[in-house]
Amino acid sequence: MSKLQGEAAAPLPAAPCCPALTERELTVEESEITAAMFKALGDPVRLRLFSKVASHPDSEACVCDISDVGVSQPTVSHHLKKLKDAGLLLSERRGTWVYYRVEPSVLAAMGHLLTPTATTA
């Protein structure tokens, strides 16, 4: 079985990239990585596709099982590529099908980013 991979061009690192927004000001690089992740999820079709992969058993799904999102197959492929480019998904070709998996630490990283840090009284 081949190893899951992102795009040929190195995808943006998904996690752990950035501190919680309330912890300190983000650097330019952290801002770019974070913006790419949230921009990719800012489209309803991409968010549905990401959700379908993330909620699938083992957080992995064949494109044949997730393409029913109300757009054509070429459009599904385009949106999946955008999610991969943002570092949110990995993919693996198995025969004629492509399987997608959520980047293992991406959900934790995005959750951490939006978690307020504890304040000292």
Short mmCIF file of N, CA and C in Angstrom, two decimals:
data_model
loop_
_atom_site.label_atom_id
_atom_site.label_comp_id
_atom_site.label_asym_id
_atom_site.label_seq_id
_atom_site.Cartn_x
_atom_site.Cartn_y
_atom_site.Cartn_z
N MET A 1 0.85 -1.17 0.00
CA MET A 1 0.00 0.00 0.00
C MET A 1 0.90 1.23 0.00
N SER A 2 0.60 2.20 -0.85
CA SER A 2 1.44 3.38 -0.91
C SER A 2 1.12 4.34 0.23
N LYS A 3 2.06 5.22 0.47
CA LYS A 3 1.92 6.19 1.55
C LYS A 3 1.00 7.33 1.10
N LEU A 4 0.15 7.79 2.00
CA LEU A 4 -0.70 8.94 1.69
C LEU A 4 0.18 10.16 1.48
N GLN A 5 -0.17 10.96 0.48
CA GLN A 5 0.63 12.13 0.20
C GLN A 5 -0.26 13.31 -0.13
N GLY A 6 0.27 14.50 0.06
CA GLY A 6 -0.39 15.73 -0.34
C GLY A 6 -0.02 16.03 -1.78
N GLU A 7 -0.11 17.25 -2.22
CA GLU A 7 0.26 17.66 -3.55
C GLU A 7 1.74 17.46 -3.78
N ALA A 8 2.16 17.38 -5.03
CA ALA A 8 3.57 17.25 -5.36
C ALA A 8 4.33 18.45 -4.81
N ALA A 9 3.80 19.64 -5.00
CA ALA A 9 4.38 20.80 -4.34
C ALA A 9 4.02 20.67 -2.87
N ALA A 10 4.97 20.94 -2.01
CA ALA A 10 4.75 20.72 -0.58
C ALA A 10 3.52 21.48 -0.10
N PRO A 11 2.56 20.77 0.50
CA PRO A 11 1.39 21.46 1.05
C PRO A 11 1.80 22.26 2.26
N LEU A 12 0.99 23.24 2.58
CA LEU A 12 1.25 24.03 3.77
C LEU A 12 1.15 23.12 4.99
N PRO A 13 2.03 23.30 5.97
CA PRO A 13 1.91 22.47 7.16
C PRO A 13 0.62 22.79 7.89
N ALA A 14 -0.06 21.76 8.33
CA ALA A 14 -1.35 21.97 8.96
C ALA A 14 -1.24 22.15 10.45
N ALA A 15 -0.30 21.48 11.09
CA ALA A 15 -0.25 21.57 12.54
C ALA A 15 1.03 20.98 13.06
N PRO A 16 1.48 21.28 14.21
CA PRO A 16 1.01 22.44 14.95
C PRO A 16 1.68 23.68 14.39
N CYS A 17 0.91 24.56 13.89
CA CYS A 17 1.48 25.73 13.23
C CYS A 17 1.47 26.94 14.12
N CYS A 18 0.40 27.14 14.78
CA CYS A 18 0.21 28.46 15.36
C CYS A 18 -0.31 28.41 16.79
N PRO A 19 0.03 29.43 17.55
CA PRO A 19 -0.50 29.51 18.91
C PRO A 19 -1.96 29.94 18.89
N ALA A 20 -2.62 29.82 20.01
CA ALA A 20 -3.98 30.34 20.12
C ALA A 20 -3.95 31.83 19.79
N LEU A 21 -4.99 32.31 19.16
CA LEU A 21 -5.03 33.71 18.74
C LEU A 21 -4.89 34.68 19.92
N THR A 22 -5.30 34.25 21.10
CA THR A 22 -5.22 35.12 22.27
C THR A 22 -3.86 35.03 22.97
N GLU A 23 -3.01 34.10 22.53
CA GLU A 23 -1.71 33.89 23.17
C GLU A 23 -0.71 34.97 22.80
N ARG A 24 -0.60 35.25 21.52
CA ARG A 24 0.32 36.28 21.01
C ARG A 24 -0.05 36.60 19.58
N GLU A 25 0.53 37.64 19.07
CA GLU A 25 0.30 38.03 17.68
C GLU A 25 0.93 36.99 16.75
N LEU A 26 0.22 36.65 15.69
CA LEU A 26 0.75 35.69 14.72
C LEU A 26 1.83 36.32 13.85
N THR A 27 2.80 35.51 13.44
CA THR A 27 3.81 35.99 12.50
C THR A 27 3.19 36.02 11.11
N VAL A 28 3.90 36.58 10.16
CA VAL A 28 3.42 36.61 8.78
C VAL A 28 3.21 35.19 8.26
N GLU A 29 4.20 34.30 8.48
CA GLU A 29 4.09 32.92 8.02
C GLU A 29 2.92 32.19 8.67
N GLU A 30 2.75 32.36 9.97
CA GLU A 30 1.63 31.73 10.69
C GLU A 30 0.30 32.24 10.15
N SER A 31 0.23 33.52 9.86
CA SER A 31 -1.00 34.11 9.33
C SER A 31 -1.34 33.54 7.95
N GLU A 32 -0.31 33.34 7.12
CA GLU A 32 -0.53 32.80 5.78
C GLU A 32 -1.01 31.35 5.85
N ILE A 33 -0.40 30.56 6.72
CA ILE A 33 -0.81 29.16 6.87
C ILE A 33 -2.24 29.07 7.39
N THR A 34 -2.53 29.85 8.41
CA THR A 34 -3.85 29.83 9.02
C THR A 34 -4.92 30.32 8.03
N ALA A 35 -4.62 31.40 7.33
CA ALA A 35 -5.57 31.93 6.36
C ALA A 35 -5.86 30.92 5.26
N ALA A 36 -4.84 30.20 4.79
CA ALA A 36 -5.04 29.21 3.73
C ALA A 36 -5.97 28.09 4.21
N MET A 37 -5.80 27.65 5.46
CA MET A 37 -6.66 26.59 5.98
C MET A 37 -8.11 27.06 6.07
N PHE A 38 -8.31 28.24 6.65
CA PHE A 38 -9.68 28.71 6.82
C PHE A 38 -10.30 29.15 5.49
N LYS A 39 -9.48 29.68 4.58
CA LYS A 39 -10.00 30.05 3.26
C LYS A 39 -10.49 28.81 2.53
N ALA A 40 -9.72 27.72 2.62
CA ALA A 40 -10.14 26.48 1.97
C ALA A 40 -11.47 25.99 2.53
N LEU A 41 -11.69 26.18 3.82
CA LEU A 41 -12.94 25.73 4.45
C LEU A 41 -14.06 26.76 4.33
N GLY A 42 -13.75 27.93 3.75
CA GLY A 42 -14.74 29.00 3.62
C GLY A 42 -15.75 28.76 2.52
N ASP A 43 -15.57 27.75 1.74
CA ASP A 43 -16.52 27.41 0.68
C ASP A 43 -17.42 26.29 1.19
N PRO A 44 -18.74 26.42 1.04
CA PRO A 44 -19.65 25.40 1.57
C PRO A 44 -19.41 24.00 1.00
N VAL A 45 -19.09 23.89 -0.29
CA VAL A 45 -18.84 22.57 -0.87
C VAL A 45 -17.58 21.97 -0.26
N ARG A 46 -16.53 22.77 -0.11
CA ARG A 46 -15.29 22.27 0.49
C ARG A 46 -15.51 21.86 1.94
N LEU A 47 -16.27 22.64 2.67
CA LEU A 47 -16.55 22.31 4.06
C LEU A 47 -17.31 20.98 4.15
N ARG A 48 -18.27 20.78 3.24
CA ARG A 48 -19.01 19.50 3.22
C ARG A 48 -18.09 18.34 2.88
N LEU A 49 -17.23 18.52 1.89
CA LEU A 49 -16.29 17.46 1.53
C LEU A 49 -15.35 17.13 2.68
N PHE A 50 -14.83 18.17 3.33
CA PHE A 50 -13.93 17.97 4.47
C PHE A 50 -14.66 17.23 5.58
N SER A 51 -15.90 17.63 5.84
CA SER A 51 -16.71 16.99 6.87
C SER A 51 -16.98 15.52 6.53
N LYS A 52 -17.26 15.24 5.25
CA LYS A 52 -17.51 13.86 4.84
C LYS A 52 -16.28 13.00 5.07
N VAL A 53 -15.10 13.51 4.76
CA VAL A 53 -13.86 12.74 4.97
C VAL A 53 -13.60 12.60 6.47
N ALA A 54 -13.69 13.70 7.21
CA ALA A 54 -13.38 13.67 8.64
C ALA A 54 -14.32 12.76 9.42
N SER A 55 -15.58 12.68 9.02
CA SER A 55 -16.55 11.88 9.76
C SER A 55 -16.64 10.43 9.26
N HIS A 56 -15.95 10.13 8.18
CA HIS A 56 -15.95 8.77 7.63
C HIS A 56 -15.14 7.86 8.56
N PRO A 57 -15.47 6.57 8.61
CA PRO A 57 -14.68 5.65 9.45
C PRO A 57 -13.18 5.78 9.15
N ASP A 58 -12.38 5.81 10.18
CA ASP A 58 -10.92 5.98 10.07
C ASP A 58 -10.52 7.32 9.46
N SER A 59 -11.45 8.26 9.38
CA SER A 59 -11.19 9.58 8.78
C SER A 59 -10.59 9.47 7.38
N GLU A 60 -11.04 8.46 6.64
CA GLU A 60 -10.58 8.23 5.28
C GLU A 60 -11.77 7.86 4.42
N ALA A 61 -11.81 8.40 3.19
CA ALA A 61 -12.94 8.09 2.31
C ALA A 61 -12.50 8.07 0.86
N CYS A 62 -13.10 7.16 0.11
CA CYS A 62 -12.89 7.10 -1.33
C CYS A 62 -13.67 8.26 -1.96
N VAL A 63 -13.10 8.86 -2.99
CA VAL A 63 -13.81 9.94 -3.67
C VAL A 63 -15.18 9.46 -4.15
N CYS A 64 -15.30 8.17 -4.46
CA CYS A 64 -16.58 7.63 -4.92
C CYS A 64 -17.65 7.69 -3.83
N ASP A 65 -17.24 7.77 -2.57
CA ASP A 65 -18.19 7.80 -1.46
C ASP A 65 -18.56 9.21 -0.99
N ILE A 66 -17.85 10.22 -1.47
CA ILE A 66 -18.06 11.57 -0.93
C ILE A 66 -18.43 12.60 -1.99
N SER A 67 -18.57 12.18 -3.24
CA SER A 67 -18.75 13.15 -4.32
C SER A 67 -20.18 13.63 -4.50
N ASP A 68 -21.11 13.18 -3.67
CA ASP A 68 -22.51 13.59 -3.79
C ASP A 68 -22.77 14.89 -3.01
N VAL A 69 -22.15 15.98 -3.49
CA VAL A 69 -22.31 17.27 -2.81
C VAL A 69 -22.99 18.32 -3.69
N GLY A 70 -23.64 17.86 -4.77
CA GLY A 70 -24.43 18.76 -5.59
C GLY A 70 -23.66 19.49 -6.68
N VAL A 71 -22.41 19.06 -6.95
CA VAL A 71 -21.65 19.65 -8.04
C VAL A 71 -21.07 18.52 -8.89
N SER A 72 -20.58 18.86 -10.08
CA SER A 72 -20.04 17.84 -10.99
C SER A 72 -18.73 17.27 -10.45
N GLN A 73 -18.34 16.08 -10.98
CA GLN A 73 -17.12 15.42 -10.54
C GLN A 73 -15.88 16.30 -10.75
N PRO A 74 -15.73 17.00 -11.89
CA PRO A 74 -14.56 17.87 -12.02
C PRO A 74 -14.52 18.96 -10.95
N THR A 75 -15.67 19.44 -10.55
CA THR A 75 -15.73 20.46 -9.50
C THR A 75 -15.37 19.87 -8.15
N VAL A 76 -15.81 18.64 -7.89
CA VAL A 76 -15.42 17.95 -6.66
C VAL A 76 -13.91 17.81 -6.62
N SER A 77 -13.31 17.38 -7.73
CA SER A 77 -11.86 17.23 -7.79
C SER A 77 -11.15 18.56 -7.54
N HIS A 78 -11.66 19.62 -8.09
CA HIS A 78 -11.09 20.96 -7.87
C HIS A 78 -11.12 21.32 -6.38
N HIS A 79 -12.25 21.10 -5.74
CA HIS A 79 -12.37 21.44 -4.32
C HIS A 79 -11.48 20.55 -3.45
N LEU A 80 -11.37 19.28 -3.78
CA LEU A 80 -10.48 18.40 -3.02
C LEU A 80 -9.03 18.84 -3.18
N LYS A 81 -8.65 19.29 -4.37
CA LYS A 81 -7.30 19.80 -4.59
C LYS A 81 -7.04 21.03 -3.72
N LYS A 82 -8.01 21.91 -3.63
CA LYS A 82 -7.85 23.11 -2.78
C LYS A 82 -7.66 22.71 -1.32
N LEU A 83 -8.40 21.71 -0.86
CA LEU A 83 -8.24 21.23 0.52
C LEU A 83 -6.86 20.61 0.73
N LYS A 84 -6.37 19.89 -0.27
CA LYS A 84 -5.02 19.32 -0.19
C LYS A 84 -3.97 20.42 -0.19
N ASP A 85 -4.12 21.39 -1.06
CA ASP A 85 -3.15 22.49 -1.15
C ASP A 85 -3.05 23.26 0.17
N ALA A 86 -4.14 23.31 0.90
CA ALA A 86 -4.16 24.02 2.20
C ALA A 86 -3.61 23.14 3.32
N GLY A 87 -3.25 21.90 3.01
CA GLY A 87 -2.70 21.01 4.02
C GLY A 87 -3.75 20.34 4.89
N LEU A 88 -5.00 20.36 4.46
CA LEU A 88 -6.07 19.79 5.26
C LEU A 88 -6.32 18.32 4.96
N LEU A 89 -6.01 17.88 3.74
CA LEU A 89 -6.23 16.49 3.35
C LEU A 89 -4.97 15.90 2.74
N LEU A 90 -4.85 14.59 2.86
CA LEU A 90 -3.85 13.81 2.16
C LEU A 90 -4.60 12.89 1.22
N SER A 91 -3.93 12.40 0.17
CA SER A 91 -4.62 11.49 -0.74
C SER A 91 -3.71 10.34 -1.13
N GLU A 92 -4.36 9.27 -1.58
CA GLU A 92 -3.65 8.09 -2.04
C GLU A 92 -4.46 7.45 -3.16
N ARG A 93 -3.81 7.17 -4.27
CA ARG A 93 -4.48 6.48 -5.37
C ARG A 93 -4.37 4.98 -5.13
N ARG A 94 -5.51 4.31 -5.22
CA ARG A 94 -5.58 2.85 -5.10
C ARG A 94 -6.36 2.35 -6.31
N GLY A 95 -5.63 1.85 -7.27
CA GLY A 95 -6.27 1.43 -8.52
C GLY A 95 -6.80 2.65 -9.24
N THR A 96 -8.10 2.64 -9.54
CA THR A 96 -8.68 3.77 -10.26
C THR A 96 -9.27 4.83 -9.33
N TRP A 97 -9.31 4.56 -8.02
CA TRP A 97 -9.93 5.48 -7.08
C TRP A 97 -8.88 6.21 -6.25
N VAL A 98 -9.25 7.40 -5.80
CA VAL A 98 -8.40 8.18 -4.90
C VAL A 98 -9.09 8.22 -3.54
N TYR A 99 -8.32 7.94 -2.51
CA TYR A 99 -8.82 7.97 -1.14
C TYR A 99 -8.25 9.20 -0.45
N TYR A 100 -9.09 9.86 0.33
CA TYR A 100 -8.69 11.07 1.04
C TYR A 100 -8.73 10.82 2.54
N ARG A 101 -7.81 11.44 3.23
CA ARG A 101 -7.69 11.31 4.68
C ARG A 101 -7.43 12.71 5.25
N VAL A 102 -8.03 12.97 6.39
CA VAL A 102 -7.78 14.23 7.08
C VAL A 102 -6.35 14.20 7.61
N GLU A 103 -5.61 15.26 7.38
CA GLU A 103 -4.26 15.38 7.93
C GLU A 103 -4.40 15.15 9.44
N PRO A 104 -3.65 14.20 10.01
CA PRO A 104 -3.89 13.74 11.39
C PRO A 104 -4.03 14.82 12.45
N SER A 105 -3.23 15.83 12.42
CA SER A 105 -3.29 16.81 13.51
C SER A 105 -4.00 18.11 13.15
N VAL A 106 -4.63 18.15 11.98
CA VAL A 106 -5.21 19.41 11.53
C VAL A 106 -6.38 19.86 12.40
N LEU A 107 -7.26 18.97 12.78
CA LEU A 107 -8.40 19.37 13.59
C LEU A 107 -7.96 19.89 14.96
N ALA A 108 -6.99 19.22 15.55
CA ALA A 108 -6.47 19.67 16.85
C ALA A 108 -5.82 21.04 16.71
N ALA A 109 -5.06 21.24 15.64
CA ALA A 109 -4.38 22.52 15.44
C ALA A 109 -5.37 23.66 15.24
N MET A 110 -6.41 23.40 14.44
CA MET A 110 -7.40 24.45 14.21
C MET A 110 -8.18 24.74 15.48
N GLY A 111 -8.49 23.70 16.24
CA GLY A 111 -9.17 23.90 17.52
C GLY A 111 -8.31 24.68 18.49
N HIS A 112 -7.02 24.35 18.53
CA HIS A 112 -6.08 25.06 19.43
C HIS A 112 -6.00 26.53 19.07
N LEU A 113 -5.95 26.80 17.78
CA LEU A 113 -5.85 28.18 17.30
C LEU A 113 -7.00 29.04 17.84
N LEU A 114 -8.19 28.46 17.91
CA LEU A 114 -9.37 29.21 18.31
C LEU A 114 -9.71 29.08 19.80
N THR A 115 -8.86 28.37 20.55
CA THR A 115 -9.10 28.19 21.98
C THR A 115 -8.49 29.35 22.75
N PRO A 116 -9.29 30.04 23.53
CA PRO A 116 -8.72 31.15 24.31
C PRO A 116 -7.75 30.62 25.36
N THR A 117 -6.69 31.36 25.56
CA THR A 117 -5.73 30.96 26.60
C THR A 117 -6.29 31.40 27.96
N ALA A 118 -5.89 30.69 28.99
CA ALA A 118 -6.33 31.04 30.33
C ALA A 118 -5.73 32.38 30.74
N THR A 119 -6.53 33.18 31.35
CA THR A 119 -6.03 34.47 31.84
C THR A 119 -5.72 34.37 33.31
N THR A 120 -4.73 35.11 33.72
CA THR A 120 -4.35 35.13 35.12
C THR A 120 -5.09 36.26 35.82
N ALA A 121 -5.67 35.96 36.96
CA ALA A 121 -6.44 36.97 37.69
C ALA A 121 -5.54 37.77 38.59
#
